[in-house]
């Protein structure tokens, strides 16, 4: 390897001295030197192409013959960067939960790589993020291609290896020309932990030759599968929420480059033809005409290559662009042309699988298809790089000038600074600008909690988020109270407005409300000297984390069941109390624990309150530190089980046991105080002998916490609860008479929508005197994804109920809508000395439904104590 060094010449050194004309000899000499330099570059490139190691040479097998382990994948990328430093730069951006490396490769022509930082900054200038100088639309466009976000959709990382070699080898003159117009960012594996789980399993199941028989064990991937990450999160639903380190670190890097094109590579079931954009409806209204048109242009180019090879494909039927946290929509709402690519395969296909048509789908086929669309995407962007950059720049110019949507400002109440802190963290992660609003500003806006236009006077620490900023469309999509659906046939949730997800009062305002500078003094934490006790506010998930930490450290903590008043200040029911006398041996640790969690602490000098409970009351209850177990395994829904596991392991830092649900009959449940039953389908629920043993454990003081479809399963067995059923006679009255059962075959998919609820927000009325709801007001907003309501309980507590007309936003099928009223979604059933807590909905959905987390913490630490 060798490097050609050319000394830098300033503009003055590169032109004739003042007063002299450039001689003919001088021009001839310049041209001669340029020709020599060009020849040297050509010779170097030719030598480099001949010496570059191919994937087969490096891996020891042809691409498609095996699945490549992650360490070999990253090793090949490093080798290519070592051998072709003028064309490839590696950018590590973090680690996974399991410590595996995350990286991207930036690839372009040698000339572009020499000015790579200028190209990156130019993209930020076009986006209005970097304002140091004007942007230049003639510079190369940035194409970002993401592979293997779902670990068992494993062909795409193999594609990344092949693509890198084709771009760098110099064997194709067309590719070399494309790289003069674009910089390609390749992320070879977004989900190394999930991919490695799949690859290691598959390699242990297969032999020398693949077995294409679909019934062979290599096509029967076990629970939890490789789709998700270490904690079973779907990383392709996490782009906006950034709950996982893989996402958070990747999106941070993404914002440093702001590509104008993003491709997200997936796999679907083996019998499916290939899918590429244009996407299906519904499109979110914030998506621009240019974004729609260019998706179409790229798709037409893909079709050209697929037609030439006789490959089947489809467009515009599935894979919509509504939910904002996909690998196509999130880039779209950040100005890019975002696209999903779906190849047949998935975790079922292995290296080869026989199809019903009689054909065999091989891993090599899957690689070829994804490689074709990868190269085709680069080709189209290279041919239109200036136009792509101009439209990208216009997108952000329009955003800063005009904002997006019906509302110009979103005002968020600062009354609960602990909740606000979590929301502001999300805004910062998404590079959304916000500011404080002047107290006493009179305005009129849509009140999220009442659903009405109302007058409001801003209070101290309220914040404002404008849409007139570079992230205008992202702000609109994340905050708007109601999003219009152009087509109700969508396959993900249809409502997610952040004020509901975070449980924070907010107003959507049509006028731009000015932000005002505000100097906030840092909080002064009390010294905790010799006080009688300490009152700890408890009204946000951060307080739940604090409670878990105190219990883990061995502190004795109490909780007040009624409001109290001390020195004229009211402390709501659910306030935590730490008595000095009970924690004398640990007082040296108390301050550090409370400071670590930024606790809102009030020292008190006496147990005699102005009003309410005194500290000797039996309504000031002691909180025991529970021994917690979570059911896992094939009967559980992996993603919900993972949400619960992640909550305890990563957010609460609280020790739990993970139990295989299929072995529950042989466990000694007396070792646990709380048993959590995630969403799933369980044999033990209908097994009379095992159910009797679990009920005995509950009666002796145990606590079951049951979620989602597991609640529905218990309602159909003998557990003392029933689901609310729709009145069949009333439903018949709404039918169209004797021809109601006559349906058109072509409408079979849409006929199902009347009973469909992909994810809609409902207002839940709370009994906040119950410990399950300590820390909440009179209402909670649930993300409802099923039609399940529990019948009002006579021998239990209907802690959270949906009353008439409480749908807030999102799509609900017309028949199902009639059913979703006058029922319970949060219930507590006493059983002997124990308790069963029922969540009809998932309060931890994808870990972004922030306002449900404290409810879940309460179910484990407070309810039933």
PDB file of N, CA and C in Angstrom, residues 256-320:
ATOM      1  N   UNK A 256     -26.092  13.633  12.998  1.00  0.00           N
ATOM      2  CA  UNK A 256     -24.825  14.285  12.664  1.00  0.00           C
ATOM      3  C   UNK A 256     -24.557  14.273  11.160  1.00  0.00           C
ATOM      4  N   UNK A 257     -25.300  13.448  10.421  1.00  0.00           N
ATOM      5  CA  UNK A 257     -25.114  13.354   8.972  1.00  0.00           C
ATOM      6  C   UNK A 257     -26.323  13.837   8.195  1.00  0.00           C
ATOM      7  N   UNK A 258     -27.523  13.641   8.704  1.00  0.00           N
ATOM      8  CA  UNK A 258     -28.776  14.040   8.059  1.00  0.00           C
ATOM      9  C   UNK A 258     -28.790  13.655   6.580  1.00  0.00           C
ATOM     10  N   UNK A 259     -28.860  12.351   6.299  1.00  0.00           N
ATOM     11  CA  UNK A 259     -28.885  11.918   4.897  1.00  0.00           C
ATOM     12  C   UNK A 259     -30.172  12.328   4.203  1.00  0.00           C
ATOM     13  N   UNK A 260     -30.111  12.476   2.903  1.00  0.00           N
ATOM     14  CA  UNK A 260     -31.310  12.827   2.127  1.00  0.00           C
ATOM     15  C   UNK A 260     -32.051  11.586   1.649  1.00  0.00           C
ATOM     16  N   UNK A 261     -31.426  10.409   1.761  1.00  0.00           N
ATOM     17  CA  UNK A 261     -32.048   9.141   1.358  1.00  0.00           C
ATOM     18  C   UNK A 261     -31.757   8.119   2.449  1.00  0.00           C
ATOM     19  N   UNK A 262     -32.781   7.333   2.807  1.00  0.00           N
ATOM     20  CA  UNK A 262     -32.561   6.247   3.759  1.00  0.00           C
ATOM     21  C   UNK A 262     -33.294   4.998   3.307  1.00  0.00           C
ATOM     22  N   UNK A 263     -32.558   3.895   3.207  1.00  0.00           N
ATOM     23  CA  UNK A 263     -33.143   2.599   2.873  1.00  0.00           C
ATOM     24  C   UNK A 263     -33.057   1.654   4.052  1.00  0.00           C
ATOM     25  N   UNK A 264     -34.153   0.961   4.353  1.00  0.00           N
ATOM     26  CA  UNK A 264     -34.237   0.077   5.510  1.00  0.00           C
ATOM     27  C   UNK A 264     -34.557  -1.331   5.017  1.00  0.00           C
ATOM     28  N   UNK A 265     -33.652  -2.283   5.230  1.00  0.00           N
ATOM     29  CA  UNK A 265     -33.736  -3.598   4.586  1.00  0.00           C
ATOM     30  C   UNK A 265     -34.249  -4.671   5.539  1.00  0.00           C
ATOM     31  N   UNK A 266     -35.298  -5.356   5.074  1.00  0.00           N
ATOM     32  CA  UNK A 266     -36.031  -6.332   5.888  1.00  0.00           C
ATOM     33  C   UNK A 266     -36.253  -7.616   5.115  1.00  0.00           C
ATOM     34  N   UNK A 267     -36.904  -8.565   5.825  1.00  0.00           N
ATOM     35  CA  UNK A 267     -37.402  -9.772   5.179  1.00  0.00           C
ATOM     36  C   UNK A 267     -38.815 -10.062   5.670  1.00  0.00           C
ATOM     37  N   UNK A 268     -39.583 -10.743   4.833  1.00  0.00           N
ATOM     38  CA  UNK A 268     -40.941 -11.138   5.148  1.00  0.00           C
ATOM     39  C   UNK A 268     -41.057 -12.651   4.961  1.00  0.00           C
ATOM     40  N   UNK A 269     -42.252 -13.172   5.008  1.00  0.00           N
ATOM     41  CA  UNK A 269     -42.416 -14.624   4.956  1.00  0.00           C
ATOM     42  C   UNK A 269     -41.967 -15.191   3.606  1.00  0.00           C
ATOM     43  N   UNK A 270     -41.483 -16.433   3.613  1.00  0.00           N
ATOM     44  CA  UNK A 270     -40.798 -16.980   2.426  1.00  0.00           C
ATOM     45  C   UNK A 270     -41.618 -17.003   1.147  1.00  0.00           C
ATOM     46  N   UNK A 271     -42.926 -17.091   1.234  1.00  0.00           N
ATOM     47  CA  UNK A 271     -43.754 -17.178   0.026  1.00  0.00           C
ATOM     48  C   UNK A 271     -44.026 -15.821  -0.615  1.00  0.00           C
ATOM     49  N   UNK A 272     -43.602 -14.746   0.033  1.00  0.00           N
ATOM     50  CA  UNK A 272     -43.943 -13.404  -0.446  1.00  0.00           C
ATOM     51  C   UNK A 272     -43.008 -12.942  -1.563  1.00  0.00           C
ATOM     52  N   UNK A 273     -43.540 -12.273  -2.589  1.00  0.00           N
ATOM     53  CA  UNK A 273     -42.660 -11.612  -3.566  1.00  0.00           C
ATOM     54  C   UNK A 273     -41.934 -10.439  -2.905  1.00  0.00           C
ATOM     55  N   UNK A 274     -40.965  -9.895  -3.617  1.00  0.00           N
ATOM     56  CA  UNK A 274     -40.177  -8.772  -3.095  1.00  0.00           C
ATOM     57  C   UNK A 274     -41.048  -7.521  -3.034  1.00  0.00           C
ATOM     58  N   UNK A 275     -40.847  -6.712  -1.981  1.00  0.00           N
ATOM     59  CA  UNK A 275     -41.526  -5.415  -1.884  1.00  0.00           C
ATOM     60  C   UNK A 275     -40.504  -4.294  -1.906  1.00  0.00           C
ATOM     61  N   UNK A 276     -40.798  -3.260  -2.703  1.00  0.00           N
ATOM     62  CA  UNK A 276     -40.071  -1.998  -2.608  1.00  0.00           C
ATOM     63  C   UNK A 276     -41.065  -0.858  -2.801  1.00  0.00           C
ATOM     64  N   UNK A 277     -40.651   0.347  -2.396  1.00  0.00           N
ATOM     65  CA  UNK A 277     -41.509   1.526  -2.508  1.00  0.00           C
ATOM     66  C   UNK A 277     -41.808   1.806  -3.983  1.00  0.00           C
ATOM     67  N   UNK A 278     -42.925   2.496  -4.260  1.00  0.00           N
ATOM     68  CA  UNK A 278     -43.721   3.337  -3.365  1.00  0.00           C
ATOM     69  C   UNK A 278     -44.565   2.540  -2.371  1.00  0.00           C
ATOM     70  N   UNK A 279     -44.780   3.203  -1.207  1.00  0.00           N
ATOM     71  CA  UNK A 279     -45.447   2.558  -0.089  1.00  0.00           C
ATOM     72  C   UNK A 279     -46.965   2.583  -0.269  1.00  0.00           C
ATOM     73  N   UNK A 280     -47.631   1.921   0.667  1.00  0.00           N
ATOM     74  CA  UNK A 280     -49.095   1.860   0.668  1.00  0.00           C
ATOM     75  C   UNK A 280     -49.667   3.008   1.489  1.00  0.00           C
ATOM     76  N   UNK A 281     -50.914   3.352   1.246  1.00  0.00           N
ATOM     77  CA  UNK A 281     -51.638   4.240   2.143  1.00  0.00           C
ATOM     78  C   UNK A 281     -51.943   3.464   3.432  1.00  0.00           C
ATOM     79  N   UNK A 282     -52.065   4.165   4.572  1.00  0.00           N
ATOM     80  CA  UNK A 282     -52.082   5.611   4.710  1.00  0.00           C
ATOM     81  C   UNK A 282     -50.681   6.236   4.764  1.00  0.00           C
ATOM     82  N   UNK A 283     -50.545   7.350   4.058  1.00  0.00           N
ATOM     83  CA  UNK A 283     -49.402   8.234   4.210  1.00  0.00           C
ATOM     84  C   UNK A 283     -49.797   9.305   5.240  1.00  0.00           C
ATOM     85  N   UNK A 284     -48.903   9.638   6.135  1.00  0.00           N
ATOM     86  CA  UNK A 284     -49.199  10.755   7.022  1.00  0.00           C
ATOM     87  C   UNK A 284     -49.255  12.040   6.194  1.00  0.00           C
ATOM     88  N   UNK A 285     -50.126  12.948   6.580  1.00  0.00           N
ATOM     89  CA  UNK A 285     -50.299  14.199   5.828  1.00  0.00           C
ATOM     90  C   UNK A 285     -49.022  15.032   5.765  1.00  0.00           C
ATOM     91  N   UNK A 286     -48.116  14.832   6.717  1.00  0.00           N
ATOM     92  CA  UNK A 286     -46.886  15.629   6.734  1.00  0.00           C
ATOM     93  C   UNK A 286     -45.911  15.224   5.635  1.00  0.00           C
ATOM     94  N   UNK A 287     -46.137  14.097   4.986  1.00  0.00           N
ATOM     95  CA  UNK A 287     -45.230  13.640   3.921  1.00  0.00           C
ATOM     96  C   UNK A 287     -45.457  14.498   2.679  1.00  0.00           C
ATOM     97  N   UNK A 288     -44.380  14.984   2.100  1.00  0.00           N
ATOM     98  CA  UNK A 288     -44.487  15.964   1.017  1.00  0.00           C
ATOM     99  C   UNK A 288     -44.704  15.293  -0.339  1.00  0.00           C
ATOM    100  N   UNK A 289     -45.134  16.093  -1.300  1.00  0.00           N
ATOM    101  CA  UNK A 289     -45.322  15.579  -2.664  1.00  0.00           C
ATOM    102  C   UNK A 289     -44.004  15.080  -3.245  1.00  0.00           C
ATOM    103  N   UNK A 290     -42.918  15.793  -2.976  1.00  0.00           N
ATOM    104  CA  UNK A 290     -41.617  15.368  -3.488  1.00  0.00           C
ATOM    105  C   UNK A 290     -41.239  14.003  -2.913  1.00  0.00           C
ATOM    106  N   UNK A 291     -41.438  13.802  -1.622  1.00  0.00           N
ATOM    107  CA  UNK A 291     -41.106  12.514  -1.018  1.00  0.00           C
ATOM    108  C   UNK A 291     -41.916  11.381  -1.646  1.00  0.00           C
ATOM    109  N   UNK A 292     -43.158  11.650  -1.960  1.00  0.00           N
ATOM    110  CA  UNK A 292     -43.990  10.640  -2.621  1.00  0.00           C
ATOM    111  C   UNK A 292     -43.479  10.372  -4.049  1.00  0.00           C
ATOM    112  N   UNK A 293     -43.196  11.440  -4.781  1.00  0.00           N
ATOM    113  CA  UNK A 293     -42.795  11.287  -6.184  1.00  0.00           C
ATOM    114  C   UNK A 293     -41.458  10.578  -6.317  1.00  0.00           C
ATOM    115  N   UNK A 294     -40.505  10.922  -5.447  1.00  0.00           N
ATOM    116  CA  UNK A 294     -39.188  10.323  -5.612  1.00  0.00           C
ATOM    117  C   UNK A 294     -39.179   8.861  -5.186  1.00  0.00           C
ATOM    118  N   UNK A 295     -40.024   8.501  -4.221  1.00  0.00           N
ATOM    119  CA  UNK A 295     -40.212   7.076  -3.935  1.00  0.00           C
ATOM    120  C   UNK A 295     -40.643   6.341  -5.204  1.00  0.00           C
ATOM    121  N   UNK A 296     -41.549   6.961  -5.941  1.00  0.00           N
ATOM    122  CA  UNK A 296     -42.052   6.356  -7.184  1.00  0.00           C
ATOM    123  C   UNK A 296     -40.925   6.226  -8.211  1.00  0.00           C
ATOM    124  N   UNK A 297     -40.104   7.265  -8.327  1.00  0.00           N
ATOM    125  CA  UNK A 297     -39.002   7.237  -9.298  1.00  0.00           C
ATOM    126  C   UNK A 297     -38.011   6.133  -8.974  1.00  0.00           C
ATOM    127  N   UNK A 298     -37.670   6.010  -7.708  1.00  0.00           N
ATOM    128  CA  UNK A 298     -36.736   4.960  -7.316  1.00  0.00           C
ATOM    129  C   UNK A 298     -37.353   3.590  -7.564  1.00  0.00           C
ATOM    130  N   UNK A 299     -38.636   3.447  -7.241  1.00  0.00           N
ATOM    131  CA  UNK A 299     -39.314   2.182  -7.472  1.00  0.00           C
ATOM    132  C   UNK A 299     -39.320   1.776  -8.934  1.00  0.00           C
ATOM    133  N   UNK A 300     -39.512   2.729  -9.821  1.00  0.00           N
ATOM    134  CA  UNK A 300     -39.496   2.422 -11.263  1.00  0.00           C
ATOM    135  C   UNK A 300     -38.128   1.908 -11.694  1.00  0.00           C
ATOM    136  N   UNK A 301     -37.084   2.464 -11.097  1.00  0.00           N
ATOM    137  CA  UNK A 301     -35.749   1.990 -11.443  1.00  0.00           C
ATOM    138  C   UNK A 301     -35.516   0.561 -10.939  1.00  0.00           C
ATOM    139  N   UNK A 302     -35.979   0.277  -9.731  1.00  0.00           N
ATOM    140  CA  UNK A 302     -35.880  -1.095  -9.225  1.00  0.00           C
ATOM    141  C   UNK A 302     -36.604  -2.053 -10.171  1.00  0.00           C
ATOM    142  N   UNK A 303     -37.793  -1.658 -10.600  1.00  0.00           N
ATOM    143  CA  UNK A 303     -38.617  -2.532 -11.448  1.00  0.00           C
ATOM    144  C   UNK A 303     -37.876  -2.898 -12.734  1.00  0.00           C
ATOM    145  N   UNK A 304     -37.092  -1.957 -13.248  1.00  0.00           N
ATOM    146  CA  UNK A 304     -36.334  -2.217 -14.475  1.00  0.00           C
ATOM    147  C   UNK A 304     -35.417  -3.426 -14.298  1.00  0.00           C
ATOM    148  N   UNK A 305     -34.716  -3.489 -13.162  1.00  0.00           N
ATOM    149  CA  UNK A 305     -33.791  -4.597 -12.932  1.00  0.00           C
ATOM    150  C   UNK A 305     -34.525  -5.889 -12.587  1.00  0.00           C
ATOM    151  N   UNK A 306     -35.589  -5.781 -11.832  1.00  0.00           N
ATOM    152  CA  UNK A 306     -36.355  -6.983 -11.488  1.00  0.00           C
ATOM    153  C   UNK A 306     -37.037  -7.565 -12.726  1.00  0.00           C
ATOM    154  N   UNK A 307     -37.541  -6.698 -13.585  1.00  0.00           N
ATOM    155  CA  UNK A 307     -38.156  -7.184 -14.830  1.00  0.00           C
ATOM    156  C   UNK A 307     -37.125  -7.908 -15.694  1.00  0.00           C
ATOM    157  N   UNK A 308     -35.936  -7.345 -15.770  1.00  0.00           N
ATOM    158  CA  UNK A 308     -34.895  -7.947 -16.616  1.00  0.00           C
ATOM    159  C   UNK A 308     -34.502  -9.335 -16.130  1.00  0.00           C
ATOM    160  N   UNK A 309     -34.621  -9.569 -14.807  1.00  0.00           N
ATOM    161  CA  UNK A 309     -34.247 -10.859 -14.241  1.00  0.00           C
ATOM    162  C   UNK A 309     -35.441 -11.798 -14.041  1.00  0.00           C
ATOM    163  N   UNK A 310     -36.646 -11.304 -14.354  1.00  0.00           N
ATOM    164  CA  UNK A 310     -37.834 -12.122 -14.171  1.00  0.00           C
ATOM    165  C   UNK A 310     -38.210 -12.332 -12.711  1.00  0.00           C
ATOM    166  N   UNK A 311     -37.798 -11.401 -11.834  1.00  0.00           N
ATOM    167  CA  UNK A 311     -38.102 -11.513 -10.406  1.00  0.00           C
ATOM    168  C   UNK A 311     -39.464 -10.885 -10.116  1.00  0.00           C
ATOM    169  N   UNK A 312     -40.233 -11.497  -9.237  1.00  0.00           N
ATOM    170  CA  UNK A 312     -41.543 -10.970  -8.859  1.00  0.00           C
ATOM    171  C   UNK A 312     -41.390  -9.916  -7.767  1.00  0.00           C
ATOM    172  N   UNK A 313     -42.298  -8.942  -7.768  1.00  0.00           N
ATOM    173  CA  UNK A 313     -42.274  -7.876  -6.778  1.00  0.00           C
ATOM    174  C   UNK A 313     -43.658  -7.248  -6.694  1.00  0.00           C
ATOM    175  N   UNK A 314     -43.876  -6.470  -5.636  1.00  0.00           N
ATOM    176  CA  UNK A 314     -45.123  -5.702  -5.540  1.00  0.00           C
ATOM    177  C   UNK A 314     -44.823  -4.372  -4.869  1.00  0.00           C
ATOM    178  N   UNK A 315     -45.707  -3.417  -5.068  1.00  0.00           N
ATOM    179  CA  UNK A 315     -45.609  -2.095  -4.443  1.00  0.00           C
ATOM    180  C   UNK A 315     -47.007  -1.668  -4.018  1.00  0.00           C
ATOM    181  N   UNK A 316     -47.099  -0.702  -3.124  1.00  0.00           N
ATOM    182  CA  UNK A 316     -48.318   0.039  -2.788  1.00  0.00           C
ATOM    183  C   UNK A 316     -49.461  -0.792  -2.198  1.00  0.00           C
ATOM    184  N   UNK A 317     -49.206  -2.034  -1.798  1.00  0.00           N
ATOM    185  CA  UNK A 317     -50.276  -2.839  -1.215  1.00  0.00           C
ATOM    186  C   UNK A 317     -50.208  -2.859   0.310  1.00  0.00           C
ATOM    187  N   UNK A 318     -49.017  -3.041   0.866  1.00  0.00           N
ATOM    188  CA  UNK A 318     -48.811  -3.081   2.309  1.00  0.00           C
ATOM    189  C   UNK A 318     -47.678  -2.119   2.654  1.00  0.00           C
ATOM    190  N   UNK A 319     -47.354  -2.054   3.931  1.00  0.00           N
ATOM    191  CA  UNK A 319     -46.248  -1.224   4.420  1.00  0.00           C
ATOM    192  C   UNK A 319     -46.538   0.266   4.202  1.00  0.00           C
ATOM    193  N   UNK A 320     -47.377   0.784   5.087  1.00  0.00           N
ATOM    194  CA  UNK A 320     -47.802   2.185   4.995  1.00  0.00           C
ATOM    195  C   UNK A 320     -46.792   3.102   5.674  1.00  0.00           C
TER     196      UNK A 320
END
